[in-house]
Amino acid sequence: MAPRGSGLDWRGCALATPPGWDWPSAGCPPARPLDMASQLRLRSALALVTGAGSGIGRAVSVRLAKEGATVAACDLDRAAACETVWLLGGQGSEKVAPGGAHTAFQADVSEAGAVRRLLEQVQACFSRPPSVVVSCAGLTRDEFLLRMSEDDWDRVIAVNLKGIFLVTQAAAQALVSSGCRGSIINISSIVGKVGNVGQTNYAASKAGVIGLTQTAARELGRHGIRCNSVLPGFITTPMTQKVPQKVLDKVIGMIPMGHLGDPEDVADAVTFLASEDSGYITGASVEVTGGLFM
Ligand SMILES: CCCCCCCCCCCCCC(=O)CC(=O)SCCNC(=O)CCNC(=O)[C@H](O)C(C)(C)COP(=O)(O)OP(=O)(O)OC[C@H]1O[C@@H](n2cnc3c(N)ncnc32)[C@H](O)[C@@H]1OP(=O)(O)O
Ligand SMILES: NC(=O)C1=CN([C@@H]2O[C@H](COP(=O)(O)OP(=O)(O)OC[C@H]3O[C@@H](n4cnc5c(N)ncnc54)[C@H](O)[C@@H]3O)[C@@H](O)[C@H]2O)C=CC1
């Protein structure tokens, strides 16, 4: 906590003051009463993160935990989810998880039964539904339209769109039946807004996520459940490693901020939407793109 009269705000950032100005200790503006506990915007939250085993989902898990949330880290890849929990300092897997510890779960979000079991396991482990739900699980199967297979279309839609439908529905059902408020954040993509060569399947799935989330926001607002989409641009993760270098070189030149984003850039936006700092925001699409395709 910044001492009174230090010219620093409640976060310890320098206040914009005229040169030579010295905050009179009695006269400085009331800093937001802040102790360590109130710095933790999510200290009472249970957060379910899908796709938590890599890239953006892992960064989201780390950031939410830093803000005090208990994280249920879910991934198709159990080992990757456990590695994320280890990074958070948690011990468990759903078999031995002590209540409250960060915990790893395995599920294929494209399968209805797996998602139903996931929400059952999370509630059995923590005796409550997750009040923060972040759907990061996703994949690409890029190909030109003229050559794209039905399987490439089906798998991308199943994971990226149906998976978010299943997780959003199961989480909302648990929250509504328990009378709990919540914040659901679905990871779309700027591709869902503008399309992209080689991604008819992926673009359709991500555009669908936006419409799904806006509709969920309309239906769930009355229950105190907010639903928002985040639309990242090119973010450095294993997913973008597959992009041909010549395409990557071209797109970097199109980004007003001149560089690719990091998973932590997305995690910061997600954490804002998860917290009460965004308490009157629902149905929004938040672009984290460095200005690409603004
Ligand atoms: C003028 C360039 C503008 C680039 C704009 C790109 C904007 C993308 C923003 C995305 C931000 C969010 C990303 C996200 O949500 C996470 C992801 O989805 S990461 C994966 C993104 N995927 C792609 O961008 C597709 C990349 N392309 C490919 O994987 C392969 O090209 C493909 C499998 C589709 C076909 O492979 P192949 O048959 O081997 O053809 P080439 O690779 O040789 O390409 C032929 C030709 O087409 C050009 N090209 C390919 N992809 C793109 C593209 N996305 N945008 C523009 N041009 C593309 C490629 O450069 C070649 O051009 P030549 O002039 O013939 O060299
Ligand atoms: N990296 C980027 O530039 C961008 C990524 N996104 C989106 O962000 C999300 C996370 O992507 P990244 O972290 O970059 O990718 P990533 O490939 O690093 O991580 C994706 C994670 O999802 C998991 N997953 C895949 N299919 C699953 C399934 N059926 N069930 C459960 N988990 C599954 C994978 O195991 C992996 O751990 C995705 O939805 C992606 O579409 C959106 C815009 C840009």
Short mmCIF file of C-alpha atoms and ligand atoms in Angstrom, two decimals:
data_model
loop_
_atom_site.label_atom_id
_atom_site.label_comp_id
_atom_site.label_asym_id
_atom_site.label_seq_id
_atom_site.Cartn_x
_atom_site.Cartn_y
_atom_site.Cartn_z
CA MET A 1 0.00 0.00 0.00
CA ALA A 2 1.47 3.34 -1.01
CA PRO A 3 1.99 5.59 2.04
CA ARG A 4 -0.24 8.67 2.24
CA GLY A 5 1.35 11.76 0.77
CA SER A 6 3.73 9.64 -1.29
CA GLY A 7 2.30 10.91 -4.57
CA LEU A 8 1.52 7.33 -5.49
CA ASP A 9 -1.95 5.96 -6.11
CA TRP A 10 -3.51 2.94 -4.42
CA ARG A 11 -1.67 0.64 -6.84
CA GLY A 12 1.67 2.33 -6.15
CA CYS A 13 1.64 4.12 -9.52
CA ALA A 14 2.86 7.69 -9.67
CA LEU A 15 -0.03 10.17 -9.54
CA ALA A 16 -0.03 12.75 -12.34
CA THR A 17 0.99 15.80 -10.31
CA PRO A 18 2.34 19.19 -11.40
CA PRO A 19 6.16 19.51 -11.16
CA GLY A 20 7.33 20.33 -7.66
CA TRP A 21 3.97 19.45 -6.25
CA ASP A 22 4.26 17.75 -2.89
CA TRP A 23 1.19 15.98 -1.66
CA PRO A 24 0.40 17.40 1.79
CA SER A 25 -0.05 14.23 3.84
CA ALA A 26 -3.36 15.51 5.26
CA GLY A 27 -4.59 16.82 1.89
CA CYS A 28 -3.87 14.03 -0.55
CA PRO A 29 -6.94 12.44 -2.17
CA PRO A 30 -8.28 9.47 -0.21
CA ALA A 31 -6.36 6.53 -1.59
CA ARG A 32 -8.57 3.51 -2.10
CA PRO A 33 -8.35 1.65 1.24
CA LEU A 34 -6.13 -1.19 0.20
CA ASP A 35 -4.55 -4.03 2.04
CA MET A 36 -3.08 -7.12 0.43
CA ALA A 37 -6.42 -8.93 0.68
CA SER A 38 -8.37 -6.24 -1.20
CA GLN A 39 -5.75 -6.25 -3.96
CA LEU A 40 -6.99 -9.76 -4.79
CA ARG A 41 -9.98 -9.02 -7.03
CA LEU A 42 -10.94 -12.71 -7.25
CA ARG A 43 -10.05 -13.94 -3.76
CA SER A 44 -13.34 -15.76 -3.25
CA ALA A 45 -13.81 -17.00 -6.80
CA LEU A 46 -13.68 -20.54 -8.11
CA ALA A 47 -12.57 -20.33 -11.75
CA LEU A 48 -13.00 -23.09 -14.33
CA VAL A 49 -10.59 -22.65 -17.26
CA THR A 50 -10.75 -24.97 -20.28
CA GLY A 51 -7.75 -25.29 -22.56
CA ALA A 52 -5.74 -24.57 -19.40
CA GLY A 53 -2.87 -26.81 -20.46
CA SER A 54 -1.26 -24.42 -22.90
CA GLY A 55 -0.88 -20.90 -24.25
CA ILE A 56 -3.69 -18.50 -23.42
CA GLY A 57 -5.51 -20.92 -21.08
CA ARG A 58 -2.37 -21.45 -19.01
CA ALA A 59 -1.71 -17.70 -18.83
CA VAL A 60 -5.33 -17.10 -17.80
CA SER A 61 -5.04 -19.72 -15.06
CA VAL A 62 -1.87 -18.12 -13.70
CA ARG A 63 -3.36 -14.61 -13.77
CA LEU A 64 -6.65 -15.60 -12.11
CA ALA A 65 -4.72 -17.43 -9.38
CA LYS A 66 -2.59 -14.33 -8.80
CA GLU A 67 -5.82 -12.41 -8.16
CA GLY A 68 -6.81 -14.96 -5.51
CA ALA A 69 -9.03 -17.33 -7.48
CA THR A 70 -8.98 -21.07 -6.96
CA VAL A 71 -8.48 -22.57 -10.42
CA ALA A 72 -10.04 -25.73 -11.85
CA ALA A 73 -7.71 -26.26 -14.81
CA CYS A 74 -9.28 -28.43 -17.49
CA ASP A 75 -7.72 -29.73 -20.67
CA LEU A 76 -8.01 -32.58 -23.17
CA ASP A 77 -4.41 -33.25 -22.23
CA ARG A 78 -4.47 -34.27 -18.57
CA ALA A 79 -0.70 -34.03 -18.13
CA ALA A 80 -0.72 -30.48 -19.49
CA ALA A 81 -3.51 -29.50 -17.09
CA CYS A 82 -1.57 -31.01 -14.18
CA GLU A 83 1.52 -29.06 -15.26
CA THR A 84 -0.51 -25.85 -15.12
CA VAL A 85 -1.75 -26.70 -11.62
CA TRP A 86 1.84 -27.40 -10.59
CA LEU A 87 2.76 -23.95 -11.90
CA LEU A 88 0.00 -22.50 -9.73
CA GLY A 89 1.41 -24.27 -6.70
CA GLY A 90 -1.47 -26.71 -6.47
CA GLN A 91 -1.00 -30.37 -5.76
CA GLY A 92 -4.00 -32.21 -6.92
CA SER A 93 -5.94 -33.94 -9.51
CA GLU A 94 -9.65 -34.48 -9.14
CA LYS A 95 -9.04 -37.78 -7.30
CA VAL A 96 -7.24 -36.35 -4.28
CA ALA A 97 -7.95 -32.66 -4.47
CA PRO A 98 -8.27 -31.06 -1.03
CA GLY A 99 -11.13 -28.53 -1.13
CA GLY A 100 -9.82 -25.20 -2.28
CA ALA A 101 -6.56 -26.31 -3.86
CA HIS A 102 -6.01 -25.60 -7.53
CA THR A 103 -7.00 -28.79 -9.31
CA ALA A 104 -6.55 -30.39 -12.72
CA PHE A 105 -9.38 -32.01 -14.67
CA GLN A 106 -9.42 -33.86 -17.99
CA ALA A 107 -12.28 -33.48 -20.46
CA ASP A 108 -12.96 -33.22 -24.17
CA VAL A 109 -15.19 -30.14 -24.30
CA SER A 110 -16.76 -31.32 -27.58
CA GLU A 111 -18.39 -34.27 -25.79
CA ALA A 112 -21.61 -33.52 -23.88
CA GLY A 113 -21.13 -36.35 -21.39
CA ALA A 114 -17.57 -35.29 -20.64
CA VAL A 115 -18.65 -31.70 -19.99
CA ARG A 116 -21.51 -32.82 -17.75
CA ARG A 117 -19.08 -34.98 -15.77
CA LEU A 118 -16.59 -32.11 -15.62
CA LEU A 119 -19.07 -29.76 -13.94
CA GLU A 120 -20.16 -32.57 -11.59
CA GLN A 121 -16.53 -33.24 -10.63
CA VAL A 122 -15.75 -29.57 -10.09
CA GLN A 123 -18.80 -29.11 -7.84
CA ALA A 124 -18.03 -32.33 -5.94
CA CYS A 125 -14.45 -31.18 -5.42
CA PHE A 126 -15.23 -27.63 -4.29
CA SER A 127 -18.86 -27.91 -3.04
CA ARG A 128 -19.90 -25.02 -5.26
CA PRO A 129 -20.21 -24.16 -8.96
CA PRO A 130 -17.46 -22.11 -10.62
CA SER A 131 -18.35 -18.39 -10.49
CA VAL A 132 -15.80 -17.64 -13.23
CA VAL A 133 -15.76 -19.76 -16.40
CA VAL A 134 -13.19 -19.14 -19.15
CA SER A 135 -13.45 -21.25 -22.31
CA CYS A 136 -10.03 -21.27 -24.02
CA ALA A 137 -10.06 -24.81 -25.43
CA GLY A 138 -9.69 -24.65 -29.19
CA LEU A 139 -7.81 -25.86 -32.26
CA THR A 140 -7.21 -25.11 -35.92
CA ARG A 141 -7.41 -27.34 -38.99
CA ASP A 142 -6.44 -24.78 -41.64
CA GLU A 143 -6.98 -25.40 -45.38
CA PHE A 144 -8.28 -23.45 -48.35
CA LEU A 145 -12.04 -23.71 -48.84
CA LEU A 146 -11.59 -25.54 -52.13
CA ARG A 147 -9.66 -28.28 -50.37
CA MET A 148 -11.10 -28.38 -46.88
CA SER A 149 -12.36 -31.79 -45.76
CA GLU A 150 -15.66 -32.35 -43.98
CA ASP A 151 -13.71 -33.79 -41.05
CA ASP A 152 -11.58 -30.63 -40.76
CA TRP A 153 -14.81 -28.60 -40.73
CA ASP A 154 -16.60 -30.87 -38.27
CA ARG A 155 -13.76 -31.13 -35.73
CA VAL A 156 -13.10 -27.39 -35.55
CA ILE A 157 -16.81 -26.58 -35.16
CA ALA A 158 -17.22 -29.37 -32.58
CA VAL A 159 -14.43 -28.10 -30.33
CA ASN A 160 -14.41 -24.35 -30.88
CA LEU A 161 -18.17 -23.74 -31.07
CA LYS A 162 -20.09 -26.74 -29.73
CA GLY A 163 -17.51 -27.04 -26.93
CA ILE A 164 -18.24 -23.50 -25.80
CA PHE A 165 -21.98 -24.15 -26.08
CA LEU A 166 -21.67 -27.22 -23.83
CA VAL A 167 -19.45 -25.56 -21.22
CA THR A 168 -21.47 -22.33 -21.15
CA GLN A 169 -24.74 -24.28 -20.81
CA ALA A 170 -23.48 -26.63 -18.07
CA ALA A 171 -21.90 -23.81 -16.07
CA ALA A 172 -24.98 -21.60 -16.40
CA GLN A 173 -27.26 -24.46 -15.31
CA ALA A 174 -25.12 -25.01 -12.21
CA LEU A 175 -25.03 -21.31 -11.34
CA VAL A 176 -28.75 -20.70 -11.89
CA SER A 177 -29.80 -23.79 -9.89
CA SER A 178 -27.61 -22.68 -6.98
CA GLY A 179 -28.65 -19.02 -7.23
CA CYS A 180 -25.05 -17.89 -7.71
CA ARG A 181 -23.86 -14.94 -9.80
CA GLY A 182 -21.07 -15.52 -12.29
CA SER A 183 -18.92 -14.28 -15.16
CA ILE A 184 -18.48 -16.38 -18.30
CA ILE A 185 -15.71 -15.40 -20.71
CA ASN A 186 -15.52 -17.12 -24.10
CA ILE A 187 -12.40 -16.86 -26.23
CA SER A 188 -13.33 -16.07 -29.82
CA SER A 189 -10.81 -14.51 -32.26
CA ILE A 190 -10.46 -11.45 -34.44
CA VAL A 191 -10.82 -13.99 -37.26
CA GLY A 192 -14.44 -14.37 -36.16
CA LYS A 193 -14.90 -10.69 -37.01
CA VAL A 194 -12.96 -10.37 -40.29
CA GLY A 195 -12.29 -13.90 -41.59
CA ASN A 196 -8.92 -15.26 -42.64
CA VAL A 197 -7.48 -17.08 -45.66
CA GLY A 198 -7.39 -20.80 -45.00
CA GLN A 199 -9.81 -20.71 -42.07
CA THR A 200 -13.41 -21.06 -43.19
CA ASN A 201 -13.99 -23.59 -40.39
CA TYR A 202 -12.16 -21.64 -37.71
CA ALA A 203 -13.64 -18.26 -38.70
CA ALA A 204 -17.16 -19.71 -38.66
CA SER A 205 -16.58 -21.24 -35.24
CA LYS A 206 -15.25 -18.00 -33.78
CA ALA A 207 -18.00 -15.88 -35.30
CA GLY A 208 -20.45 -18.34 -33.79
CA VAL A 209 -18.87 -17.89 -30.36
CA ILE A 210 -19.65 -14.16 -30.52
CA GLY A 211 -23.32 -14.76 -31.36
CA LEU A 212 -23.63 -17.53 -28.76
CA THR A 213 -22.12 -15.31 -26.07
CA GLN A 214 -24.30 -12.30 -26.90
CA THR A 215 -27.41 -14.49 -26.72
CA ALA A 216 -26.30 -16.07 -23.45
CA ALA A 217 -25.74 -12.55 -22.10
CA ARG A 218 -29.31 -11.60 -23.03
CA GLU A 219 -30.78 -14.69 -21.35
CA LEU A 220 -28.59 -14.89 -18.24
CA GLY A 221 -28.37 -11.22 -17.23
CA ARG A 222 -31.52 -11.59 -15.14
CA HIS A 223 -29.68 -14.32 -13.16
CA GLY A 224 -26.70 -12.10 -12.40
CA ILE A 225 -24.52 -13.99 -14.85
CA ARG A 226 -22.42 -11.92 -17.26
CA CYS A 227 -21.18 -13.36 -20.58
CA ASN A 228 -18.49 -11.69 -22.68
CA SER A 229 -16.22 -12.63 -25.59
CA VAL A 230 -12.53 -11.87 -25.97
CA LEU A 231 -11.17 -11.60 -29.54
CA PRO A 232 -7.39 -12.01 -29.53
CA GLY A 233 -5.25 -11.17 -32.55
CA PHE A 234 -2.00 -12.97 -33.33
CA ILE A 235 -0.77 -14.23 -29.95
CA THR A 236 2.49 -16.15 -29.59
CA THR A 237 1.42 -19.66 -28.55
CA PRO A 238 1.82 -23.20 -29.91
CA MET A 239 -1.28 -22.56 -32.03
CA THR A 240 0.44 -19.86 -34.07
CA GLN A 241 3.67 -21.80 -34.44
CA LYS A 242 2.09 -23.59 -37.38
CA VAL A 243 1.52 -20.42 -39.40
CA PRO A 244 3.85 -20.17 -42.41
CA GLN A 245 6.59 -17.62 -41.72
CA LYS A 246 5.76 -15.64 -44.85
CA VAL A 247 2.23 -15.09 -43.53
CA LEU A 248 3.52 -14.17 -40.10
CA ASP A 249 5.93 -11.66 -41.63
CA LYS A 250 3.07 -10.06 -43.51
CA VAL A 251 0.69 -9.81 -40.58
CA ILE A 252 3.22 -8.24 -38.21
CA GLY A 253 3.49 -5.32 -40.62
CA MET A 254 -0.29 -4.89 -40.36
CA ILE A 255 -0.39 -4.57 -36.58
CA PRO A 256 -0.47 -0.89 -35.45
CA MET A 257 1.46 -1.78 -32.29
CA GLY A 258 4.03 -3.53 -34.51
CA HIS A 259 4.38 -6.80 -32.64
CA LEU A 260 2.55 -10.02 -31.86
CA GLY A 261 0.71 -10.31 -28.56
CA ASP A 262 1.58 -12.48 -25.57
CA PRO A 263 -0.81 -14.83 -23.78
CA GLU A 264 -0.55 -12.55 -20.75
CA ASP A 265 -2.07 -9.69 -22.77
CA VAL A 266 -5.20 -11.80 -23.21
CA ALA A 267 -5.12 -12.98 -19.60
CA ASP A 268 -5.22 -9.37 -18.37
CA ALA A 269 -8.39 -8.66 -20.36
CA VAL A 270 -9.96 -11.92 -19.20
CA THR A 271 -9.19 -11.09 -15.55
CA PHE A 272 -10.87 -7.70 -15.91
CA LEU A 273 -13.99 -9.37 -17.32
CA ALA A 274 -13.90 -12.00 -14.57
CA SER A 275 -13.79 -9.36 -11.81
CA GLU A 276 -16.37 -6.93 -10.49
CA ASP A 277 -14.35 -4.16 -12.17
CA SER A 278 -16.44 -5.10 -15.24
CA GLY A 279 -19.63 -5.52 -13.19
CA TYR A 280 -21.85 -3.67 -15.70
CA ILE A 281 -20.33 -5.23 -18.85
CA THR A 282 -22.07 -8.13 -20.57
CA GLY A 283 -22.49 -9.17 -24.18
CA ALA A 284 -19.29 -7.33 -25.10
CA SER A 285 -16.59 -8.39 -27.56
CA VAL A 286 -13.21 -7.21 -26.30
CA GLU A 287 -10.48 -7.13 -28.95
CA VAL A 288 -6.91 -7.83 -27.77
CA THR A 289 -5.12 -7.38 -31.10
CA GLY A 290 -2.56 -4.54 -30.94
CA GLY A 291 -5.01 -2.75 -33.20
CA LEU A 292 -5.03 -5.38 -35.95
CA PHE A 293 -8.30 -5.12 -37.88
CA MET A 294 -9.71 -2.54 -35.47
C1 LIG B 1 -1.50 -10.10 -46.85
C2 LIG B 1 -1.28 -11.03 -45.68
C3 LIG B 1 -2.29 -10.75 -44.63
C4 LIG B 1 -2.20 -11.77 -43.54
C5 LIG B 1 -3.42 -11.62 -42.68
C6 LIG B 1 -3.48 -12.72 -41.69
C7 LIG B 1 -4.46 -12.31 -40.62
C8 LIG B 1 -4.58 -13.39 -39.61
C9 LIG B 1 -4.97 -12.84 -38.26
C10 LIG B 1 -5.25 -13.99 -37.35
C11 LIG B 1 -5.19 -13.56 -35.89
C12 LIG B 1 -5.86 -14.57 -34.99
C13 LIG B 1 -5.25 -15.96 -35.18
C14 LIG B 1 -6.00 -16.97 -34.37
O1 LIG B 1 -7.15 -16.82 -34.02
C15 LIG B 1 -5.25 -18.21 -34.07
C16 LIG B 1 -5.02 -18.92 -35.38
O2 LIG B 1 -5.93 -19.25 -36.07
S1 LIG B 1 -3.38 -19.11 -35.82
C17 LIG B 1 -3.56 -19.84 -37.43
C18 LIG B 1 -3.88 -18.79 -38.50
N1 LIG B 1 -3.91 -19.45 -39.78
C19 LIG B 1 -3.65 -18.83 -40.95
O3 LIG B 1 -3.44 -17.63 -41.02
C20 LIG B 1 -3.60 -19.71 -42.18
C21 LIG B 1 -2.16 -19.81 -42.60
N2 LIG B 1 -2.04 -20.55 -43.86
C22 LIG B 1 -1.78 -21.87 -43.84
O4 LIG B 1 -1.74 -22.53 -42.83
C23 LIG B 1 -1.51 -22.50 -45.19
O5 LIG B 1 -1.28 -21.45 -46.13
C24 LIG B 1 -2.68 -23.36 -45.72
C25 LIG B 1 -2.77 -24.61 -44.86
C26 LIG B 1 -3.99 -22.59 -45.67
C27 LIG B 1 -2.38 -23.74 -47.17
O6 LIG B 1 -1.06 -24.26 -47.22
P1 LIG B 1 -0.36 -24.46 -48.64
O7 LIG B 1 -1.27 -25.20 -49.54
O8 LIG B 1 1.02 -24.98 -48.36
O9 LIG B 1 -0.24 -22.99 -49.24
P2 LIG B 1 0.83 -21.87 -48.80
O10 LIG B 1 1.03 -21.90 -47.34
O11 LIG B 1 2.01 -21.98 -49.68
O12 LIG B 1 0.02 -20.56 -49.16
C28 LIG B 1 -0.32 -20.29 -50.54
C29 LIG B 1 -0.43 -18.80 -50.69
O13 LIG B 1 -1.51 -18.33 -49.81
C30 LIG B 1 -0.97 -17.34 -48.94
N3 LIG B 1 -1.63 -17.43 -47.65
C31 LIG B 1 -1.76 -18.52 -46.89
N4 LIG B 1 -2.39 -18.21 -45.72
C32 LIG B 1 -2.65 -16.88 -45.77
C33 LIG B 1 -3.27 -15.97 -44.87
N5 LIG B 1 -3.75 -16.35 -43.69
N6 LIG B 1 -3.37 -14.68 -45.22
C34 LIG B 1 -2.88 -14.28 -46.43
N7 LIG B 1 -2.25 -15.07 -47.34
C35 LIG B 1 -2.16 -16.38 -46.99
C36 LIG B 1 0.48 -17.67 -48.81
O14 LIG B 1 1.19 -16.54 -48.36
C37 LIG B 1 0.82 -18.09 -50.22
O15 LIG B 1 0.94 -16.90 -50.98
P3 LIG B 1 2.03 -16.85 -52.17
O16 LIG B 1 1.94 -15.45 -52.67
O17 LIG B 1 1.58 -17.90 -53.13
O18 LIG B 1 3.34 -17.18 -51.50
N1 LIG B 2 -2.91 -17.95 -30.37
C1 LIG B 2 -3.62 -17.05 -31.02
O1 LIG B 2 -3.09 -16.25 -31.81
C2 LIG B 2 -5.08 -16.97 -30.83
C3 LIG B 2 -5.80 -17.95 -30.13
N2 LIG B 2 -7.16 -17.80 -30.01
C4 LIG B 2 -7.94 -18.79 -29.28
O2 LIG B 2 -7.46 -18.86 -27.94
C5 LIG B 2 -7.70 -20.16 -27.42
C6 LIG B 2 -6.41 -20.73 -26.86
O3 LIG B 2 -5.53 -20.83 -27.96
P1 LIG B 2 -3.95 -20.99 -27.73
O4 LIG B 2 -3.63 -20.89 -26.29
O5 LIG B 2 -3.28 -20.10 -28.70
O6 LIG B 2 -3.76 -22.49 -28.25
P2 LIG B 2 -2.98 -23.71 -27.64
O7 LIG B 2 -2.98 -24.72 -28.73
O8 LIG B 2 -1.71 -23.27 -27.03
O9 LIG B 2 -3.94 -24.21 -26.45
C7 LIG B 2 -5.18 -24.79 -26.72
C8 LIG B 2 -5.48 -25.76 -25.59
O10 LIG B 2 -6.79 -26.29 -25.78
C9 LIG B 2 -6.74 -27.68 -25.54
N3 LIG B 2 -7.81 -28.37 -26.26
C10 LIG B 2 -7.89 -28.58 -27.60
N4 LIG B 2 -8.99 -29.27 -27.90
C11 LIG B 2 -9.63 -29.53 -26.72
C12 LIG B 2 -10.81 -30.21 -26.38
N5 LIG B 2 -11.56 -30.83 -27.31
N6 LIG B 2 -11.16 -30.26 -25.06
C13 LIG B 2 -10.39 -29.67 -24.11
N7 LIG B 2 -9.24 -29.00 -24.38
C14 LIG B 2 -8.88 -28.94 -25.67
C15 LIG B 2 -5.37 -28.13 -26.04
O11 LIG B 2 -4.98 -29.35 -25.46
C16 LIG B 2 -4.50 -26.95 -25.58
O12 LIG B 2 -3.99 -27.16 -24.30
C17 LIG B 2 -8.27 -20.98 -28.59
O13 LIG B 2 -9.68 -21.01 -28.49
C18 LIG B 2 -7.86 -20.18 -29.82
O14 LIG B 2 -8.74 -20.39 -30.90
C19 LIG B 2 -7.84 -16.73 -30.53
C20 LIG B 2 -7.17 -15.77 -31.21
C21 LIG B 2 -5.73 -15.80 -31.39
#
